[in-house]
PDB file of C-alpha atoms and ligand atoms in Angstrom:
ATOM      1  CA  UNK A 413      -3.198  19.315  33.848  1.00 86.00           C
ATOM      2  CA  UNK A 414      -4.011  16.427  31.939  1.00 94.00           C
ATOM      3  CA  UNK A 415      -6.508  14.257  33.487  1.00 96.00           C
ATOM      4  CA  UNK A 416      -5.380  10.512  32.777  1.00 97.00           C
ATOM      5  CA  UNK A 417      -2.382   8.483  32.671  1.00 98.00           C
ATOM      6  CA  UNK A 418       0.119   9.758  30.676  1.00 98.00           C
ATOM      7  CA  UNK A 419       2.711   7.431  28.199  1.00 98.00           C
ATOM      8  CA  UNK A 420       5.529   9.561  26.144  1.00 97.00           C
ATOM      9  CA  UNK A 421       6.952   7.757  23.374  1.00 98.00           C
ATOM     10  CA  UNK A 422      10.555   8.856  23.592  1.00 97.00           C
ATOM     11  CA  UNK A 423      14.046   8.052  21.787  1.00 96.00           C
ATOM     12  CA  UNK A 424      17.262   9.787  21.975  1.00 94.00           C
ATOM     13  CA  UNK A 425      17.395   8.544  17.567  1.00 94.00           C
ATOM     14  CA  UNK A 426      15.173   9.770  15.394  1.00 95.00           C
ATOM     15  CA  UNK A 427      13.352   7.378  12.794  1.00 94.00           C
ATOM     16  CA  UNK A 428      13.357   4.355  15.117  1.00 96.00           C
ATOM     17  CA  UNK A 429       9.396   4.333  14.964  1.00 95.00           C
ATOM     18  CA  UNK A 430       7.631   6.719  17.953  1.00 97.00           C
ATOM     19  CA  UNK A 431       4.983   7.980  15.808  1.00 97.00           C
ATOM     20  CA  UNK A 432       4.434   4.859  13.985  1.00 96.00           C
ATOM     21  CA  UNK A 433       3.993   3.232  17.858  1.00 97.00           C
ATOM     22  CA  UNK A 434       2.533   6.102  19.274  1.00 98.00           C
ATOM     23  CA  UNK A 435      -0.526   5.483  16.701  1.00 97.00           C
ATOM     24  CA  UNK A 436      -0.731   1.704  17.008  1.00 97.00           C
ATOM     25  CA  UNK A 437      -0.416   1.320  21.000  1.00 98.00           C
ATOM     26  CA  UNK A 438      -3.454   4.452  21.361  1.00 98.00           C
ATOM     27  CA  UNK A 439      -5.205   2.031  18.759  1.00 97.00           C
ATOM     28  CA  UNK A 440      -4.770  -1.417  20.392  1.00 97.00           C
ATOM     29  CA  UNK A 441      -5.568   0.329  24.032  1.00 98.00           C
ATOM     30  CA  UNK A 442      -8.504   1.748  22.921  1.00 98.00           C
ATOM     31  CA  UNK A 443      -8.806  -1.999  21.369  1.00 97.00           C
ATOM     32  CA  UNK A 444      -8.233  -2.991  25.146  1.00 97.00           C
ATOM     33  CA  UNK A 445     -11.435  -0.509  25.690  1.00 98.00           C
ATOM     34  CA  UNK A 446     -10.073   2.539  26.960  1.00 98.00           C
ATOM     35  CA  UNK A 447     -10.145   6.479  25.965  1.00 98.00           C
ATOM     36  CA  UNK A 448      -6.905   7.847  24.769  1.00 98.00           C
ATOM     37  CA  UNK A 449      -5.768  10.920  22.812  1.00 98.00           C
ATOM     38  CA  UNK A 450      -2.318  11.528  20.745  1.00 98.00           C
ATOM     39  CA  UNK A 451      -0.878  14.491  21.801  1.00 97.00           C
ATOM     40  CA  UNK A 452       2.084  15.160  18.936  1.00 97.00           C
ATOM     41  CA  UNK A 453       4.749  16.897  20.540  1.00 96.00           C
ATOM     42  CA  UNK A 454       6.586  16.652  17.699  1.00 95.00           C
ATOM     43  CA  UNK A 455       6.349  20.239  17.043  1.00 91.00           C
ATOM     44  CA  UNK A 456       8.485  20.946  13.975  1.00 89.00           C
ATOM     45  CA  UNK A 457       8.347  17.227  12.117  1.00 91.00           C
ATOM     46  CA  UNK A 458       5.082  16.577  13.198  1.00 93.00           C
ATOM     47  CA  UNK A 459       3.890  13.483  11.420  1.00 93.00           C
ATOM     48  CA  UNK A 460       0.633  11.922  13.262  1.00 95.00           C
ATOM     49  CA  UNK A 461      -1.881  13.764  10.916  1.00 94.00           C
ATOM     50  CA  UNK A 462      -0.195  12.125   8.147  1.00 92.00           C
ATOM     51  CA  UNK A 463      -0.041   8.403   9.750  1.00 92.00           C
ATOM     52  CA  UNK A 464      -3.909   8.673  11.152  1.00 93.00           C
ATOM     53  CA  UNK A 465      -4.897  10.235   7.375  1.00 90.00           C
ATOM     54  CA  UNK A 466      -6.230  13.619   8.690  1.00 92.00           C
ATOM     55  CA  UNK A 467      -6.509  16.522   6.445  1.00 86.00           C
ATOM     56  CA  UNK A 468      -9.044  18.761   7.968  1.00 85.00           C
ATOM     57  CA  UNK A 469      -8.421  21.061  11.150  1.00 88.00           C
ATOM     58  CA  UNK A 470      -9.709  20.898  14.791  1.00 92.00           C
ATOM     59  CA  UNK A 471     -12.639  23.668  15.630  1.00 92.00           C
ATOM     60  CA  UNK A 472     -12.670  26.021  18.706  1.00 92.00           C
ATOM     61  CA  UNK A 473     -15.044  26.259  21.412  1.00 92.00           C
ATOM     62  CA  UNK A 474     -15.296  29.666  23.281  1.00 91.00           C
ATOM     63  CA  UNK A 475     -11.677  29.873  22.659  1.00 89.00           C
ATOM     64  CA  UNK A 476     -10.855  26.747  23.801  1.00 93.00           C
ATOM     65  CA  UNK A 477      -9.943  24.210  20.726  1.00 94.00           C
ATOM     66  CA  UNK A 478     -11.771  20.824  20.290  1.00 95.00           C
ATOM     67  CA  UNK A 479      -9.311  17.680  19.599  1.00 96.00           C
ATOM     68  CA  UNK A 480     -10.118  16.184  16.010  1.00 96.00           C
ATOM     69  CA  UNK A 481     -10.940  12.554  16.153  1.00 96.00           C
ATOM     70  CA  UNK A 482      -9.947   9.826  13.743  1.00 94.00           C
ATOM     71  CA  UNK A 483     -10.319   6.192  14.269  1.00 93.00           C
ATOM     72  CA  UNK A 484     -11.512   7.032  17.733  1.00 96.00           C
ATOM     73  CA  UNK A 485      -8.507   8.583  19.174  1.00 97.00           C
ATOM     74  CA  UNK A 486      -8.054  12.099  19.740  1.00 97.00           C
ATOM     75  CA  UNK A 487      -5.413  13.538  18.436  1.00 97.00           C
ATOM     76  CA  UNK A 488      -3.953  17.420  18.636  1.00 96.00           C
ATOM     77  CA  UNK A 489      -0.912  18.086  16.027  1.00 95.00           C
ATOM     78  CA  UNK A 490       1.043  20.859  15.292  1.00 92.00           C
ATOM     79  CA  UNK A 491       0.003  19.804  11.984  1.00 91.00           C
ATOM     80  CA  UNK A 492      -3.521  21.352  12.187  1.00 91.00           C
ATOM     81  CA  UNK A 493      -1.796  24.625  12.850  1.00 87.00           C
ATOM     82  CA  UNK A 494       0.316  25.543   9.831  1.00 85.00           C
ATOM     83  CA  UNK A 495      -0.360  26.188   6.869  1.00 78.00           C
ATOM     84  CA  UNK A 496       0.330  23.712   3.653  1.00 72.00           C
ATOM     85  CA  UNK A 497       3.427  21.811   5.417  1.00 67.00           C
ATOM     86  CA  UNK A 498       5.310  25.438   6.201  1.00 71.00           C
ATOM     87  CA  UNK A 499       8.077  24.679   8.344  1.00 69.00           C
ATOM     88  CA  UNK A 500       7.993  26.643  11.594  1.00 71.00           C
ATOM     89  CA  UNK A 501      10.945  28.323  12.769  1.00 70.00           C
ATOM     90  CA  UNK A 502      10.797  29.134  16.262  1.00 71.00           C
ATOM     91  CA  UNK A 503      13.253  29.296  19.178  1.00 73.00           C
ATOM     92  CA  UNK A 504      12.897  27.160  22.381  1.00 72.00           C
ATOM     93  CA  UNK A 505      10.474  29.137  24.589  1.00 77.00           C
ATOM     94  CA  UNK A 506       7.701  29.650  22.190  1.00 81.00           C
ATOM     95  CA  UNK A 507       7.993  25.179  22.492  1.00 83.00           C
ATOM     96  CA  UNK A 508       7.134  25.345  26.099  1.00 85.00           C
ATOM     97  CA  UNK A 509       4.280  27.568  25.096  1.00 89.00           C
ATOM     98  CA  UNK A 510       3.058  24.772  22.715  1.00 90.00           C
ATOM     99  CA  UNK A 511       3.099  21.994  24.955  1.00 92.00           C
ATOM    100  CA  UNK A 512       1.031  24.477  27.449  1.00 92.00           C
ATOM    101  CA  UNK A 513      -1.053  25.180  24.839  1.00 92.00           C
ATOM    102  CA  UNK A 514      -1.790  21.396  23.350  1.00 94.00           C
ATOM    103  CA  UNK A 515      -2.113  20.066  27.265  1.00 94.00           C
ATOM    104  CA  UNK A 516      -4.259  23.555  28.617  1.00 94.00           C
ATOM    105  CA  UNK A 517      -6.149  24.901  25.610  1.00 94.00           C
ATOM    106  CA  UNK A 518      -7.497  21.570  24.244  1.00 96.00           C
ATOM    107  CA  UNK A 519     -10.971  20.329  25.365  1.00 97.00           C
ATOM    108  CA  UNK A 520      -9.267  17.009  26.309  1.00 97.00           C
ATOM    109  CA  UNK A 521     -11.726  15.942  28.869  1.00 97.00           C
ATOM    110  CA  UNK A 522     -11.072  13.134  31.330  1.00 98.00           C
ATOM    111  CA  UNK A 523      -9.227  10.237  29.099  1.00 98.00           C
ATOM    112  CA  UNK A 524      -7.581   7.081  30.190  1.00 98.00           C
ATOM    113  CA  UNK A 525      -4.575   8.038  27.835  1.00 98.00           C
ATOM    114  CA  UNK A 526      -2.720  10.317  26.931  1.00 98.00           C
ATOM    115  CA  UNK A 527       0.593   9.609  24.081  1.00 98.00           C
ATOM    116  CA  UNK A 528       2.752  12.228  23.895  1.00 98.00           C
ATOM    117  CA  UNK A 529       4.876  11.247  20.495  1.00 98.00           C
ATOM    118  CA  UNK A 530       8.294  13.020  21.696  1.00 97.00           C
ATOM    119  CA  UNK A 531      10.546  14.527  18.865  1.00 95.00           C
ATOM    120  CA  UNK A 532      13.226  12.737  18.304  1.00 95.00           C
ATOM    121  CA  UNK A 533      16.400  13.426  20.901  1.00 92.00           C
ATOM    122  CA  UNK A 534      16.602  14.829  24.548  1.00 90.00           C
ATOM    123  CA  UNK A 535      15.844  18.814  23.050  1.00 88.00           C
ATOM    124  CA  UNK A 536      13.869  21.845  24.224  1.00 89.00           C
ATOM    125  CA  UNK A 537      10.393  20.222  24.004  1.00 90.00           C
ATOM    126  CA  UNK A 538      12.024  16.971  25.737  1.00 91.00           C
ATOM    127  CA  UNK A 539      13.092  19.568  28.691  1.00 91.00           C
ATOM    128  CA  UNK A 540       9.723  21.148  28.785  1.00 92.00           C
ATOM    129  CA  UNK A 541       7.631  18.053  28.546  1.00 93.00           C
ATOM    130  CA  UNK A 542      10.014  16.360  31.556  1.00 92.00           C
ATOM    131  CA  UNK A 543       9.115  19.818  33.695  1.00 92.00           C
ATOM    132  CA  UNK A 544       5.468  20.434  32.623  1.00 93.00           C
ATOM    133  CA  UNK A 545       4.112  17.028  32.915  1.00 94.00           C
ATOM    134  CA  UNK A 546       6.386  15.487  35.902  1.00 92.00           C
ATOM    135  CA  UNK A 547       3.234  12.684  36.152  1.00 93.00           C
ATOM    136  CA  UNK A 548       4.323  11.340  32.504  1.00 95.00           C
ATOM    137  CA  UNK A 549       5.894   7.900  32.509  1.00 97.00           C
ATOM    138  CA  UNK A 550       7.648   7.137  30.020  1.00 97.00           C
ATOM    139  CA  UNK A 551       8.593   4.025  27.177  1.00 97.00           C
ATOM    140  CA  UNK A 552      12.142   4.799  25.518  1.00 97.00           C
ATOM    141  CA  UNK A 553      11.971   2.749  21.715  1.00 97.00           C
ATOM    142  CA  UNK A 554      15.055   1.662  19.878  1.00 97.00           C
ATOM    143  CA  UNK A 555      16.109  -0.368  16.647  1.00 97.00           C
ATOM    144  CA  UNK A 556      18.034  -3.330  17.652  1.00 97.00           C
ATOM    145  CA  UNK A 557      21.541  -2.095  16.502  1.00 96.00           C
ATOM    146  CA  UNK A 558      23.419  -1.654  19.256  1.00 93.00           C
ATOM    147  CA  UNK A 559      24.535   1.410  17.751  1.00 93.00           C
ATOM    148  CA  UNK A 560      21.003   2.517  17.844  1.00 94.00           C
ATOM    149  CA  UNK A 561      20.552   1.283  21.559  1.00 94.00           C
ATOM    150  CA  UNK A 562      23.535   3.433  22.666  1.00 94.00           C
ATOM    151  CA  UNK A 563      21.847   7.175  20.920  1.00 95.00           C
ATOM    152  CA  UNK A 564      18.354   5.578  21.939  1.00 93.00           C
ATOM    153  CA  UNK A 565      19.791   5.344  25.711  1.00 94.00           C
ATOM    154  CA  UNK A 566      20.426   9.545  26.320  1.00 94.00           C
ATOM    155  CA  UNK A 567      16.406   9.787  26.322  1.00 94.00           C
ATOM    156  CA  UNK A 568      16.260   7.449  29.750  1.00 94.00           C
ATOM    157  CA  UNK A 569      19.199   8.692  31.148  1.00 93.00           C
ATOM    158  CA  UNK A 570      17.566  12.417  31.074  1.00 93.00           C
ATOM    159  CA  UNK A 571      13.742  10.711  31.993  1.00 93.00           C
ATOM    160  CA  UNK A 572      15.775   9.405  35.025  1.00 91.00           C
ATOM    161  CA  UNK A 573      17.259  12.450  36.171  1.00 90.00           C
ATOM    162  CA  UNK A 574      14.078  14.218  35.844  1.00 90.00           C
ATOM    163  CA  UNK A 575      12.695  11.787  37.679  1.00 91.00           C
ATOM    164  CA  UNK A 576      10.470  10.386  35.358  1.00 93.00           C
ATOM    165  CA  UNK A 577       9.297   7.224  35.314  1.00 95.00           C
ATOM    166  CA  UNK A 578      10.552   4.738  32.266  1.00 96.00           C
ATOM    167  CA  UNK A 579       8.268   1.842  32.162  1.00 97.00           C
ATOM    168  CA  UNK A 580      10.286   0.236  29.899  1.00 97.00           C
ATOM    169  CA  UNK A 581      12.451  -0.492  26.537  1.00 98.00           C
ATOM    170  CA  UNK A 582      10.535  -1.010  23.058  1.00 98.00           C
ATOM    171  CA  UNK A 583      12.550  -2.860  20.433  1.00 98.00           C
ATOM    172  CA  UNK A 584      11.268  -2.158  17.106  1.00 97.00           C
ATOM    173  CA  UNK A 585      11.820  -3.239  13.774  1.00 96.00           C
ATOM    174  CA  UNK A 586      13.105  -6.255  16.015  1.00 97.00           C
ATOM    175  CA  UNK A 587      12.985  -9.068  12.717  1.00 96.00           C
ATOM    176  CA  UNK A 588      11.508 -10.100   9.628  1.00 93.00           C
ATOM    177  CA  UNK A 589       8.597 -12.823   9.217  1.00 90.00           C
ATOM    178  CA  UNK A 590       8.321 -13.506   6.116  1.00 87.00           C
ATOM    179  CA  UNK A 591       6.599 -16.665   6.483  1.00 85.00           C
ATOM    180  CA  UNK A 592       5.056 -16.125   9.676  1.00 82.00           C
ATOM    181  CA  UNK A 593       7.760 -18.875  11.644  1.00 87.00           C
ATOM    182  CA  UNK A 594      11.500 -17.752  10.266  1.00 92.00           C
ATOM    183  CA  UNK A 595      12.469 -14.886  11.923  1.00 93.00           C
ATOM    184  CA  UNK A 596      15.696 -12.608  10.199  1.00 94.00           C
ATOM    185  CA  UNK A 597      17.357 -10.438  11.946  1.00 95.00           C
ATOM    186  CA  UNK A 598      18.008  -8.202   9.299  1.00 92.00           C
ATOM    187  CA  UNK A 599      19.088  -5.316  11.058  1.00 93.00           C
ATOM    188  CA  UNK A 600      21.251  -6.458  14.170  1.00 92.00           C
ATOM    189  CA  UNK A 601      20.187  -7.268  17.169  1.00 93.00           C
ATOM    190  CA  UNK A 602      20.428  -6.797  21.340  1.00 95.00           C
ATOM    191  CA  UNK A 603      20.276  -2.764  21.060  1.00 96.00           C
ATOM    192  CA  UNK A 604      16.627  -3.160  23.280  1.00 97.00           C
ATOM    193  CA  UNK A 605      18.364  -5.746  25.933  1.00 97.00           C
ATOM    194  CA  UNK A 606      21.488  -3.817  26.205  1.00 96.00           C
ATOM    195  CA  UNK A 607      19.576  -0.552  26.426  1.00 97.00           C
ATOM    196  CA  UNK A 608      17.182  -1.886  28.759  1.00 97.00           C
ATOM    197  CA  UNK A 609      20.172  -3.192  30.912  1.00 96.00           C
ATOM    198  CA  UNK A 610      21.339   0.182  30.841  1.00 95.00           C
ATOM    199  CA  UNK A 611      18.259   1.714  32.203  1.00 96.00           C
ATOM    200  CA  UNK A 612      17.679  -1.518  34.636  1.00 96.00           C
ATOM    201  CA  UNK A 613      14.163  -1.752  33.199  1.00 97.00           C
ATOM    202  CA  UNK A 614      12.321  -4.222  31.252  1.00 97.00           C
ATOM    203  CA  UNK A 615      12.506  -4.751  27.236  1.00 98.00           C
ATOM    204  CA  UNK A 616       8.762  -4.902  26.963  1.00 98.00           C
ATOM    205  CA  UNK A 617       8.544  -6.030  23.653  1.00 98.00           C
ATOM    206  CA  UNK A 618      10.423  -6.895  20.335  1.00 97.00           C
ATOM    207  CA  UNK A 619       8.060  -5.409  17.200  1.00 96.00           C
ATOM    208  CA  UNK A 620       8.439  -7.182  13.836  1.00 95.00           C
ATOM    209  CA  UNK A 621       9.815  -5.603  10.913  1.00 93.00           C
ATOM    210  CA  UNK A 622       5.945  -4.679   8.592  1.00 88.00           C
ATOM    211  CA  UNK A 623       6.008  -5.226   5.039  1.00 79.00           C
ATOM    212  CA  UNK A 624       4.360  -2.033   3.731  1.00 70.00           C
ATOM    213  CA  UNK A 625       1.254  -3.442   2.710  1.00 64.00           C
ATOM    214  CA  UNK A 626      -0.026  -1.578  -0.879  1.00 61.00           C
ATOM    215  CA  UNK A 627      -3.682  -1.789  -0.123  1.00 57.00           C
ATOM    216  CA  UNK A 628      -3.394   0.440   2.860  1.00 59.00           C
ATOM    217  CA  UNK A 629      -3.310   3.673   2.818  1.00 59.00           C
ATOM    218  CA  UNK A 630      -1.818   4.280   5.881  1.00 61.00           C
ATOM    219  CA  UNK A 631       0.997   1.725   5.891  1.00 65.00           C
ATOM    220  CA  UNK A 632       2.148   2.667   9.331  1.00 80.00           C
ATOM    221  CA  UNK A 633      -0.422   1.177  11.063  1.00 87.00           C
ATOM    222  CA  UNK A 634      -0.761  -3.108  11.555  1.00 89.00           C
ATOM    223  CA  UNK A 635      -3.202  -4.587  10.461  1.00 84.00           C
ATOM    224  CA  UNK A 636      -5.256  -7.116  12.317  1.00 86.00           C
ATOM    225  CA  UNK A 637      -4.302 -10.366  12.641  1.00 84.00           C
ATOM    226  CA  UNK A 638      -0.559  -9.605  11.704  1.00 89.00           C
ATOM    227  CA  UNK A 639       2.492 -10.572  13.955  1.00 92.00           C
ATOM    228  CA  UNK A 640       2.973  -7.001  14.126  1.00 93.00           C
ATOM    229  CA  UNK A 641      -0.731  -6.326  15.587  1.00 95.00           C
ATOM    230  CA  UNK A 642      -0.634  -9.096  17.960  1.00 95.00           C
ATOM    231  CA  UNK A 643       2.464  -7.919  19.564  1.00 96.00           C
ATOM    232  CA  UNK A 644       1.235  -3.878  19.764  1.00 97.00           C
ATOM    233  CA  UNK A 645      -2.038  -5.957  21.651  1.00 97.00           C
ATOM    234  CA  UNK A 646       0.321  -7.432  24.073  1.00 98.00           C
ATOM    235  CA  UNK A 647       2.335  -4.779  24.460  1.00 98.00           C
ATOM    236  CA  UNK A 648      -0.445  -2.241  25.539  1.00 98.00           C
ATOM    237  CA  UNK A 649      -1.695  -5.132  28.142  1.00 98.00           C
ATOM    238  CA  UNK A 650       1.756  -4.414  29.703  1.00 98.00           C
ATOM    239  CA  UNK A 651       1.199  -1.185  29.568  1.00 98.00           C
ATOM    240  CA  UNK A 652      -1.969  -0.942  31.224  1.00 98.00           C
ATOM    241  CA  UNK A 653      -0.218  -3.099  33.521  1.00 97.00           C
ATOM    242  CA  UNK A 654       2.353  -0.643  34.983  1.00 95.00           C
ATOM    243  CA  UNK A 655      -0.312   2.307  35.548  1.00 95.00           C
TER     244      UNK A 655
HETATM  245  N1  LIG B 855       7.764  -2.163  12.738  1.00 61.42           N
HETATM  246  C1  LIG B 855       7.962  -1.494  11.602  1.00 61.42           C
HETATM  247  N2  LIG B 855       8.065  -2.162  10.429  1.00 61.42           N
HETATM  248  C2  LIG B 855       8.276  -1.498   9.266  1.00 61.42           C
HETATM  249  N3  LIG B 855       8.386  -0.170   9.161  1.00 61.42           N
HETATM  250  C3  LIG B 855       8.291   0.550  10.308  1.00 61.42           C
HETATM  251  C4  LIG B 855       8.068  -0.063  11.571  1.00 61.42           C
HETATM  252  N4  LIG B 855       8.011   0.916  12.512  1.00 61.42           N
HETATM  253  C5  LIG B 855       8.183   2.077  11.853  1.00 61.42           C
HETATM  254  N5  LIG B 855       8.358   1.875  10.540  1.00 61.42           N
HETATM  255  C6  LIG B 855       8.598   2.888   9.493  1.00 61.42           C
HETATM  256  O1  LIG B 855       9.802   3.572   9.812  1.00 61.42           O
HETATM  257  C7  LIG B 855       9.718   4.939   9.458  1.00 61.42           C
HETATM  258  C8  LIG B 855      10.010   5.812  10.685  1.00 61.42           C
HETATM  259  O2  LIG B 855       8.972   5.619  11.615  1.00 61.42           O
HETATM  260  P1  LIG B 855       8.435   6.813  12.524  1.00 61.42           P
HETATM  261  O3  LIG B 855       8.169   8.031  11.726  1.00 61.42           O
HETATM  262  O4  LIG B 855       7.330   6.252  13.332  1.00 61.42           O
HETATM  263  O5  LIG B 855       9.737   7.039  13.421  1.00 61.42           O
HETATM  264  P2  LIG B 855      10.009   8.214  14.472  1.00 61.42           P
HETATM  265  O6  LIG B 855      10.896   7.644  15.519  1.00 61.42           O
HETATM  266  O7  LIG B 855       8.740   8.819  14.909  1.00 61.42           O
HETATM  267  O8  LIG B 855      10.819   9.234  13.569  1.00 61.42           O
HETATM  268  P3  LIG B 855      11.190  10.768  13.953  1.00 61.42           P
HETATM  269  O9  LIG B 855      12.354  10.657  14.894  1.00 61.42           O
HETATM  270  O10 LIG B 855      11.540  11.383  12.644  1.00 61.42           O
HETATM  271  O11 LIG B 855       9.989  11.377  14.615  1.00 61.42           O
HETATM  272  C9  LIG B 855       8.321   5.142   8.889  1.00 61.42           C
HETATM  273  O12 LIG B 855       8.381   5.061   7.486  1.00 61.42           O
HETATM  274  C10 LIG B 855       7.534   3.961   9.449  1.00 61.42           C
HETATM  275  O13 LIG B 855       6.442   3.585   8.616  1.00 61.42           O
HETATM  276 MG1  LIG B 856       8.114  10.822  14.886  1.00 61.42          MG
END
């Protein structure tokens, strides 16, 4: 049992940006001063050891492993597990055994957060996560096709038949601002209202589209003071809010 609240970043599309906001809302909560941990539950495209830059593996503790920690969050990956990017090839139960391991065997301690960053869809792990941690509520992130918003939507619908909570839509990759006033919507738009009419739940929050900035090195993440940051800092507020 994990001992904090517990957000799962969750889409029925892949590539619509989980990781990417799993990373930034643990970083502006913990800007907000609380404790929070990454658990990647993306189990065969794990990507949060790339985003957060980690390259070096968690130790144990009396057999009992020992998150790593990288810009203050603590983070457990199926990444830390295999060995030079192997892909794993596994069938569903030995899943459930991984989110049991990543939520049991992990010296978590008591955090305020916990992220799960969901694979993409409504699969095994999906199942598992909606039985194994009934206390996780949930934020369901789409691209503002309404394409998108419809594939996006089969995540809530199964969160709401398991009885999970969903907090709330997350529209990402929203618009463009260029110039910091003019904003293009360059990739459609109304996929987060529609889906969040769907649900009957709020659209907490319409991301920017981030120019990937060359300096960092982890272009994923926004950078202070950017449209992008300010809105992740808002957006965990409302968070916090609903826990
Ligand atoms: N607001 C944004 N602006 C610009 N690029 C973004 C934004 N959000 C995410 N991206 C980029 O989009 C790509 C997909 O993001 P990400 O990997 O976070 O999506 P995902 O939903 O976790 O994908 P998957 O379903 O494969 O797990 C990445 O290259 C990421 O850097
Ligand atoms: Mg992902």
């Amino acid at each position: 049992m994990l001992k904090g609240n517990v957000l799962a970043v969750t889409s029925g599309k892949g590539g619509v940006g989980k990781s990417s906001m799993s990373v930034n809302l643990a970083l502006a909560l913990q800007e907000l001063g609380k404790s929070v941990a990454i658990i990647d539950l993306d189990i065969y495209g794990f990507s949060i050891p790339k985003i957060l830059d980690i390259d070096y593996k968690p130790k144990t503790f009396n057999g009992k492993i020992i998150p790593v920690e990288s810009h203050g969050i603590k983070v457990m990956s199926m990444g830390f597990l295999v060995k030079d990017n192997e892909p794993i090839v596994w069938r569903g139960p030995m899943l459930g055994k991984m989110i049991q391991h990543f939520t049991e065997d992990v010296l978590w301690g008591e955090l305020d957060y916990f992220i799960l960053d969901m694979p993409p869809g409504t699969g095994d792990v999906a199942l598992d996560m909606h039985l194994m941690i009934p206390e996780s509520k949930e934020i369901i992130v789409t691209t503002p096709h309404k394409a998108a918003a419809f594939v996006a939507e089969r995540a809530g619908v199964m969160a709401i038949k398991s009885k999970h909570e969903v907090i709330g839509v997350v529209e990402n990759m929203s618009y463009f601002l260029p110039d910091g006033v003019q904003k293009y919507f360059i990739f459609g738009s109304g996929g987060g209202e529609v889906l969040a009419d769907q649900l009957h739940v709020d659209l907490l929050a319409q991301l920017p589209i981030q120019e990937p900035a060359e300096s960092s090195e982890t272009p994923a993440i926004a950078i202070g003071g950017t449209p992008l940051h300010r809105e992740y800092m808002n957006l965990a507020k409302v968070i916090d809010s609903k826990f």
